[in-house]
């Protein structure tokens, strides 16, 4: 059985789940909408779509760099700013003039969304008792599915015309109030704050 959580720990789990909903929304656009995008901005071929997806996956380097920054400036800050940038870049994708620009925007937004989720996950792991961490991650996975499901539910918008796929990107607006709530309620992990204070004290002693 999972350990009993305090009110603060329960809040951390809830906010972590919000970041997973946001990540599910933002990460799902390219895989679900690429067929429509390629038909409008490209030649619609499977090869062309494969190239776009391959480029997007190369963005994992960005995720690694952002996560490295989380060890220096904090999990909370990285989670909030990465998610905010990912939302903005996703919305910009709806205005992309060509497939190359769309690929770049999605590469950045998808991998920043992953970094936001991983930062929130790291924070929750540092805050929760060991007996509750797996259960919390399970809730995060369910929340991710909810987010990606919102994009799938909105797919009929792509049938509104040749540019109907652009309307789908408006689903990312759902993430704005979720991110505002998350930013207000997400604390920095005590482990990071303790480590930061310890390093500061060590520097003063030196």
PDB file of C-alpha atoms in Angstrom:
ATOM      1  CA  UNK A   1       0.000   0.000   0.000  1.00  0.00           C
ATOM      2  CA  UNK A   2       1.269   3.543  -0.758  1.00  0.00           C
ATOM      3  CA  UNK A   3       2.288   5.673   2.200  1.00  0.00           C
ATOM      4  CA  UNK A   4      -0.154   8.255   3.526  1.00  0.00           C
ATOM      5  CA  UNK A   5       0.692  11.645   2.021  1.00  0.00           C
ATOM      6  CA  UNK A   6       0.612  15.014   3.713  1.00  0.00           C
ATOM      7  CA  UNK A   7      -1.424  17.856   2.231  1.00  0.00           C
ATOM      8  CA  UNK A   8       1.735  19.367   0.733  1.00  0.00           C
ATOM      9  CA  UNK A   9       2.811  16.059  -0.779  1.00  0.00           C
ATOM     10  CA  UNK A  10      -0.663  15.491  -2.231  1.00  0.00           C
ATOM     11  CA  UNK A  11      -0.467  18.936  -3.811  1.00  0.00           C
ATOM     12  CA  UNK A  12       2.879  18.009  -5.394  1.00  0.00           C
ATOM     13  CA  UNK A  13       1.309  14.880  -6.925  1.00  0.00           C
ATOM     14  CA  UNK A  14      -1.650  16.868  -8.256  1.00  0.00           C
ATOM     15  CA  UNK A  15       0.609  19.465  -9.856  1.00  0.00           C
ATOM     16  CA  UNK A  16       2.837  16.748 -11.311  1.00  0.00           C
ATOM     17  CA  UNK A  17      -0.277  15.312 -12.930  1.00  0.00           C
ATOM     18  CA  UNK A  18      -1.099  18.732 -14.404  1.00  0.00           C
ATOM     19  CA  UNK A  19       2.318  18.811 -16.044  1.00  0.00           C
ATOM     20  CA  UNK A  20       1.617  15.382 -17.502  1.00  0.00           C
ATOM     21  CA  UNK A  21      -1.708  16.548 -18.920  1.00  0.00           C
ATOM     22  CA  UNK A  22       0.133  19.500 -20.496  1.00  0.00           C
ATOM     23  CA  UNK A  23       2.855  17.197 -21.803  1.00  0.00           C
ATOM     24  CA  UNK A  24       0.298  14.800 -23.229  1.00  0.00           C
ATOM     25  CA  UNK A  25      -1.394  17.594 -25.146  1.00  0.00           C
ATOM     26  CA  UNK A  26       1.782  19.150 -26.499  1.00  0.00           C
ATOM     27  CA  UNK A  27       3.598  15.945 -27.378  1.00  0.00           C
ATOM     28  CA  UNK A  28       0.653  14.445 -29.263  1.00  0.00           C
ATOM     29  CA  UNK A  29       0.202  17.052 -31.974  1.00  0.00           C
ATOM     30  CA  UNK A  30       2.850  15.915 -34.417  1.00  0.00           C
ATOM     31  CA  UNK A  31       2.053  12.202 -34.405  1.00  0.00           C
ATOM     32  CA  UNK A  32      -1.698  12.754 -34.713  1.00  0.00           C
ATOM     33  CA  UNK A  33      -1.790  15.712 -37.088  1.00  0.00           C
ATOM     34  CA  UNK A  34       1.262  15.190 -39.296  1.00  0.00           C
ATOM     35  CA  UNK A  35      -0.720  13.456 -42.052  1.00  0.00           C
ATOM     36  CA  UNK A  36      -2.929  16.528 -42.469  1.00  0.00           C
ATOM     37  CA  UNK A  37       0.007  18.917 -42.215  1.00  0.00           C
ATOM     38  CA  UNK A  38       2.079  17.048 -44.797  1.00  0.00           C
ATOM     39  CA  UNK A  39      -0.828  16.977 -47.222  1.00  0.00           C
ATOM     40  CA  UNK A  40      -1.213  20.753 -46.939  1.00  0.00           C
ATOM     41  CA  UNK A  41       2.386  21.964 -46.641  1.00  0.00           C
ATOM     42  CA  UNK A  42       4.253  19.155 -48.375  1.00  0.00           C
ATOM     43  CA  UNK A  43       3.686  16.335 -50.817  1.00  0.00           C
ATOM     44  CA  UNK A  44       1.961  14.140 -48.251  1.00  0.00           C
ATOM     45  CA  UNK A  45       4.342  11.230 -48.766  1.00  0.00           C
ATOM     46  CA  UNK A  46       5.264   8.778 -46.023  1.00  0.00           C
ATOM     47  CA  UNK A  47       8.945   9.519 -46.613  1.00  0.00           C
ATOM     48  CA  UNK A  48       8.453  13.204 -45.986  1.00  0.00           C
ATOM     49  CA  UNK A  49       6.580  12.494 -42.772  1.00  0.00           C
ATOM     50  CA  UNK A  50       9.309  10.111 -41.640  1.00  0.00           C
ATOM     51  CA  UNK A  51      11.920  12.837 -42.071  1.00  0.00           C
ATOM     52  CA  UNK A  52       9.900  15.261 -39.943  1.00  0.00           C
ATOM     53  CA  UNK A  53       9.472  12.675 -37.193  1.00  0.00           C
ATOM     54  CA  UNK A  54      13.178  11.816 -37.300  1.00  0.00           C
ATOM     55  CA  UNK A  55      14.122  15.474 -36.922  1.00  0.00           C
ATOM     56  CA  UNK A  56      11.724  15.827 -33.988  1.00  0.00           C
ATOM     57  CA  UNK A  57      13.345  12.876 -32.225  1.00  0.00           C
ATOM     58  CA  UNK A  58      16.793  14.433 -32.571  1.00  0.00           C
ATOM     59  CA  UNK A  59      15.544  17.129 -30.237  1.00  0.00           C
ATOM     60  CA  UNK A  60      16.178  14.776 -27.331  1.00  0.00           C
ATOM     61  CA  UNK A  61      19.508  16.587 -27.032  1.00  0.00           C
ATOM     62  CA  UNK A  62      17.557  19.683 -25.993  1.00  0.00           C
ATOM     63  CA  UNK A  63      15.760  17.680 -23.314  1.00  0.00           C
ATOM     64  CA  UNK A  64      19.076  16.494 -21.904  1.00  0.00           C
ATOM     65  CA  UNK A  65      20.490  20.021 -21.789  1.00  0.00           C
ATOM     66  CA  UNK A  66      17.393  21.427 -20.105  1.00  0.00           C
ATOM     67  CA  UNK A  67      17.379  18.640 -17.528  1.00  0.00           C
ATOM     68  CA  UNK A  68      21.030  19.344 -16.772  1.00  0.00           C
ATOM     69  CA  UNK A  69      20.005  22.935 -16.069  1.00  0.00           C
ATOM     70  CA  UNK A  70      17.410  21.666 -13.583  1.00  0.00           C
ATOM     71  CA  UNK A  71      20.241  20.455 -11.362  1.00  0.00           C
ATOM     72  CA  UNK A  72      21.665  23.977 -11.288  1.00  0.00           C
ATOM     73  CA  UNK A  73      18.646  26.293 -11.164  1.00  0.00           C
ATOM     74  CA  UNK A  74      15.949  24.066  -9.720  1.00  0.00           C
ATOM     75  CA  UNK A  75      13.281  21.644 -10.845  1.00  0.00           C
ATOM     76  CA  UNK A  76      10.396  24.072 -10.332  1.00  0.00           C
ATOM     77  CA  UNK A  77      11.847  26.816 -12.505  1.00  0.00           C
ATOM     78  CA  UNK A  78      12.736  24.439 -15.329  1.00  0.00           C
ATOM     79  CA  UNK A  79       9.332  22.742 -15.241  1.00  0.00           C
ATOM     80  CA  UNK A  80       7.402  26.020 -15.440  1.00  0.00           C
ATOM     81  CA  UNK A  81       9.539  27.772 -18.025  1.00  0.00           C
ATOM     82  CA  UNK A  82       9.913  24.707 -20.229  1.00  0.00           C
ATOM     83  CA  UNK A  83       6.179  24.100 -20.247  1.00  0.00           C
ATOM     84  CA  UNK A  84       5.460  27.769 -20.944  1.00  0.00           C
ATOM     85  CA  UNK A  85       7.879  27.854 -23.870  1.00  0.00           C
ATOM     86  CA  UNK A  86       6.461  24.578 -25.190  1.00  0.00           C
ATOM     87  CA  UNK A  87       2.919  25.973 -25.164  1.00  0.00           C
ATOM     88  CA  UNK A  88       4.005  29.125 -27.009  1.00  0.00           C
ATOM     89  CA  UNK A  89       5.953  27.163 -29.628  1.00  0.00           C
ATOM     90  CA  UNK A  90       3.048  24.772 -30.160  1.00  0.00           C
ATOM     91  CA  UNK A  91       0.629  27.631 -30.747  1.00  0.00           C
ATOM     92  CA  UNK A  92       3.137  29.138 -33.183  1.00  0.00           C
ATOM     93  CA  UNK A  93       3.125  25.818 -35.043  1.00  0.00           C
ATOM     94  CA  UNK A  94      -0.444  26.488 -36.065  1.00  0.00           C
ATOM     95  CA  UNK A  95       0.838  29.470 -38.057  1.00  0.00           C
ATOM     96  CA  UNK A  96       3.794  27.675 -39.676  1.00  0.00           C
ATOM     97  CA  UNK A  97       4.227  28.762 -43.311  1.00  0.00           C
ATOM     98  CA  UNK A  98       5.961  25.565 -44.406  1.00  0.00           C
ATOM     99  CA  UNK A  99       6.835  22.078 -43.261  1.00  0.00           C
ATOM    100  CA  UNK A 100      10.423  22.941 -42.311  1.00  0.00           C
ATOM    101  CA  UNK A 101       9.337  25.664 -39.876  1.00  0.00           C
ATOM    102  CA  UNK A 102       6.685  23.369 -38.453  1.00  0.00           C
ATOM    103  CA  UNK A 103       9.285  20.637 -37.916  1.00  0.00           C
ATOM    104  CA  UNK A 104      11.593  23.011 -36.036  1.00  0.00           C
ATOM    105  CA  UNK A 105       8.799  24.385 -33.843  1.00  0.00           C
ATOM    106  CA  UNK A 106       7.540  20.919 -33.002  1.00  0.00           C
ATOM    107  CA  UNK A 107      11.038  19.631 -32.305  1.00  0.00           C
ATOM    108  CA  UNK A 108      11.525  22.379 -29.750  1.00  0.00           C
ATOM    109  CA  UNK A 109       8.056  22.251 -28.213  1.00  0.00           C
ATOM    110  CA  UNK A 110       7.862  18.457 -27.879  1.00  0.00           C
ATOM    111  CA  UNK A 111      11.224  18.143 -26.187  1.00  0.00           C
ATOM    112  CA  UNK A 112      10.619  21.093 -23.884  1.00  0.00           C
ATOM    113  CA  UNK A 113       7.327  19.475 -22.894  1.00  0.00           C
ATOM    114  CA  UNK A 114       9.233  16.295 -22.032  1.00  0.00           C
ATOM    115  CA  UNK A 115      11.719  18.320 -19.971  1.00  0.00           C
ATOM    116  CA  UNK A 116       8.840  19.935 -18.068  1.00  0.00           C
ATOM    117  CA  UNK A 117       7.326  16.552 -17.276  1.00  0.00           C
ATOM    118  CA  UNK A 118      10.659  15.071 -16.213  1.00  0.00           C
ATOM    119  CA  UNK A 119      11.387  18.062 -13.978  1.00  0.00           C
ATOM    120  CA  UNK A 120       7.995  17.707 -12.299  1.00  0.00           C
ATOM    121  CA  UNK A 121       8.607  13.965 -11.950  1.00  0.00           C
ATOM    122  CA  UNK A 122      12.011  14.560 -10.364  1.00  0.00           C
ATOM    123  CA  UNK A 123      10.523  17.036  -7.923  1.00  0.00           C
ATOM    124  CA  UNK A 124       7.748  14.645  -6.945  1.00  0.00           C
ATOM    125  CA  UNK A 125      10.189  11.774  -6.425  1.00  0.00           C
ATOM    126  CA  UNK A 126      12.286  13.997  -4.152  1.00  0.00           C
ATOM    127  CA  UNK A 127       9.236  15.059  -2.139  1.00  0.00           C
ATOM    128  CA  UNK A 128       7.320  11.783  -1.773  1.00  0.00           C
ATOM    129  CA  UNK A 129       8.011   8.848   0.545  1.00  0.00           C
ATOM    130  CA  UNK A 130       9.467   5.815  -1.204  1.00  0.00           C
ATOM    131  CA  UNK A 131       6.261   3.792  -0.851  1.00  0.00           C
ATOM    132  CA  UNK A 132       4.220   6.285  -2.856  1.00  0.00           C
ATOM    133  CA  UNK A 133       6.492   7.129  -5.758  1.00  0.00           C
ATOM    134  CA  UNK A 134       5.390   4.339  -8.100  1.00  0.00           C
ATOM    135  CA  UNK A 135       1.710   5.089  -7.494  1.00  0.00           C
ATOM    136  CA  UNK A 136       2.329   8.774  -8.200  1.00  0.00           C
ATOM    137  CA  UNK A 137       4.051   7.962 -11.478  1.00  0.00           C
ATOM    138  CA  UNK A 138       1.093   5.786 -12.422  1.00  0.00           C
ATOM    139  CA  UNK A 139      -1.199   8.763 -11.907  1.00  0.00           C
ATOM    140  CA  UNK A 140       1.162  10.794 -14.051  1.00  0.00           C
ATOM    141  CA  UNK A 141       0.889   8.254 -16.867  1.00  0.00           C
ATOM    142  CA  UNK A 142      -2.908   8.367 -16.704  1.00  0.00           C
ATOM    143  CA  UNK A 143      -2.780  12.162 -16.807  1.00  0.00           C
ATOM    144  CA  UNK A 144      -0.546  12.042 -19.873  1.00  0.00           C
ATOM    145  CA  UNK A 145      -3.136   9.835 -21.566  1.00  0.00           C
ATOM    146  CA  UNK A 146      -5.841  12.370 -20.741  1.00  0.00           C
ATOM    147  CA  UNK A 147      -3.831  15.131 -22.366  1.00  0.00           C
ATOM    148  CA  UNK A 148      -3.108  13.189 -25.529  1.00  0.00           C
ATOM    149  CA  UNK A 149      -6.759  12.152 -25.666  1.00  0.00           C
ATOM    150  CA  UNK A 150      -7.810  15.806 -25.894  1.00  0.00           C
ATOM    151  CA  UNK A 151      -5.888  16.147 -29.150  1.00  0.00           C
ATOM    152  CA  UNK A 152      -7.483  12.992 -30.545  1.00  0.00           C
ATOM    153  CA  UNK A 153     -10.953  14.222 -29.616  1.00  0.00           C
ATOM    154  CA  UNK A 154     -10.257  17.443 -31.521  1.00  0.00           C
ATOM    155  CA  UNK A 155      -9.142  15.675 -34.726  1.00  0.00           C
ATOM    156  CA  UNK A 156     -12.490  16.323 -36.514  1.00  0.00           C
ATOM    157  CA  UNK A 157     -11.396  19.967 -36.710  1.00  0.00           C
ATOM    158  CA  UNK A 158      -8.876  18.908 -39.355  1.00  0.00           C
ATOM    159  CA  UNK A 159     -11.772  18.096 -41.689  1.00  0.00           C
ATOM    160  CA  UNK A 160     -12.959  21.706 -41.771  1.00  0.00           C
ATOM    161  CA  UNK A 161     -10.842  22.418 -44.853  1.00  0.00           C
ATOM    162  CA  UNK A 162      -7.328  22.344 -46.278  1.00  0.00           C
ATOM    163  CA  UNK A 163      -6.086  24.417 -43.332  1.00  0.00           C
ATOM    164  CA  UNK A 164      -8.316  22.720 -40.776  1.00  0.00           C
ATOM    165  CA  UNK A 165      -5.298  21.191 -39.056  1.00  0.00           C
ATOM    166  CA  UNK A 166      -4.312  24.669 -37.907  1.00  0.00           C
ATOM    167  CA  UNK A 167      -7.395  24.842 -35.690  1.00  0.00           C
ATOM    168  CA  UNK A 168      -6.190  21.761 -33.853  1.00  0.00           C
ATOM    169  CA  UNK A 169      -3.249  23.676 -32.465  1.00  0.00           C
ATOM    170  CA  UNK A 170      -5.686  25.875 -30.544  1.00  0.00           C
ATOM    171  CA  UNK A 171      -6.159  22.904 -28.221  1.00  0.00           C
ATOM    172  CA  UNK A 172      -2.820  23.961 -26.711  1.00  0.00           C
ATOM    173  CA  UNK A 173      -4.683  26.903 -25.150  1.00  0.00           C
ATOM    174  CA  UNK A 174      -6.102  24.407 -22.656  1.00  0.00           C
ATOM    175  CA  UNK A 175      -2.602  24.212 -21.218  1.00  0.00           C
ATOM    176  CA  UNK A 176      -2.462  27.908 -20.292  1.00  0.00           C
ATOM    177  CA  UNK A 177      -4.793  27.837 -17.249  1.00  0.00           C
ATOM    178  CA  UNK A 178      -3.356  24.469 -16.210  1.00  0.00           C
ATOM    179  CA  UNK A 179       0.141  25.939 -16.234  1.00  0.00           C
ATOM    180  CA  UNK A 180      -0.983  28.990 -14.248  1.00  0.00           C
ATOM    181  CA  UNK A 181      -2.455  26.715 -11.572  1.00  0.00           C
ATOM    182  CA  UNK A 182       0.649  24.538 -11.569  1.00  0.00           C
ATOM    183  CA  UNK A 183       2.998  27.514 -11.260  1.00  0.00           C
ATOM    184  CA  UNK A 184       1.089  28.803  -8.239  1.00  0.00           C
ATOM    185  CA  UNK A 185       1.064  25.486  -6.397  1.00  0.00           C
ATOM    186  CA  UNK A 186       4.355  23.826  -7.317  1.00  0.00           C
ATOM    187  CA  UNK A 187       7.009  24.252  -4.598  1.00  0.00           C
ATOM    188  CA  UNK A 188      10.694  23.650  -5.099  1.00  0.00           C
ATOM    189  CA  UNK A 189      11.803  20.334  -3.663  1.00  0.00           C
ATOM    190  CA  UNK A 190      13.222  20.422  -0.154  1.00  0.00           C
ATOM    191  CA  UNK A 191      16.093  18.230  -1.293  1.00  0.00           C
ATOM    192  CA  UNK A 192      17.178  20.768  -3.912  1.00  0.00           C
ATOM    193  CA  UNK A 193      16.816  23.680  -1.487  1.00  0.00           C
ATOM    194  CA  UNK A 194      18.806  21.843   1.186  1.00  0.00           C
ATOM    195  CA  UNK A 195      21.554  20.966  -1.266  1.00  0.00           C
ATOM    196  CA  UNK A 196      21.649  24.591  -2.494  1.00  0.00           C
ATOM    197  CA  UNK A 197      21.963  25.930   1.065  1.00  0.00           C
ATOM    198  CA  UNK A 198      24.658  23.344   1.829  1.00  0.00           C
ATOM    199  CA  UNK A 199      26.682  24.429  -1.210  1.00  0.00           C
ATOM    200  CA  UNK A 200      26.303  28.075  -0.229  1.00  0.00           C
ATOM    201  CA  UNK A 201      27.531  27.352   3.289  1.00  0.00           C
ATOM    202  CA  UNK A 202      30.482  25.374   1.925  1.00  0.00           C
ATOM    203  CA  UNK A 203      31.499  28.267  -0.316  1.00  0.00           C
ATOM    204  CA  UNK A 204      31.373  30.684   2.630  1.00  0.00           C
ATOM    205  CA  UNK A 205      33.590  28.360   4.704  1.00  0.00           C
ATOM    206  CA  UNK A 206      36.107  28.152   1.852  1.00  0.00           C
TER     207      UNK A 206
END
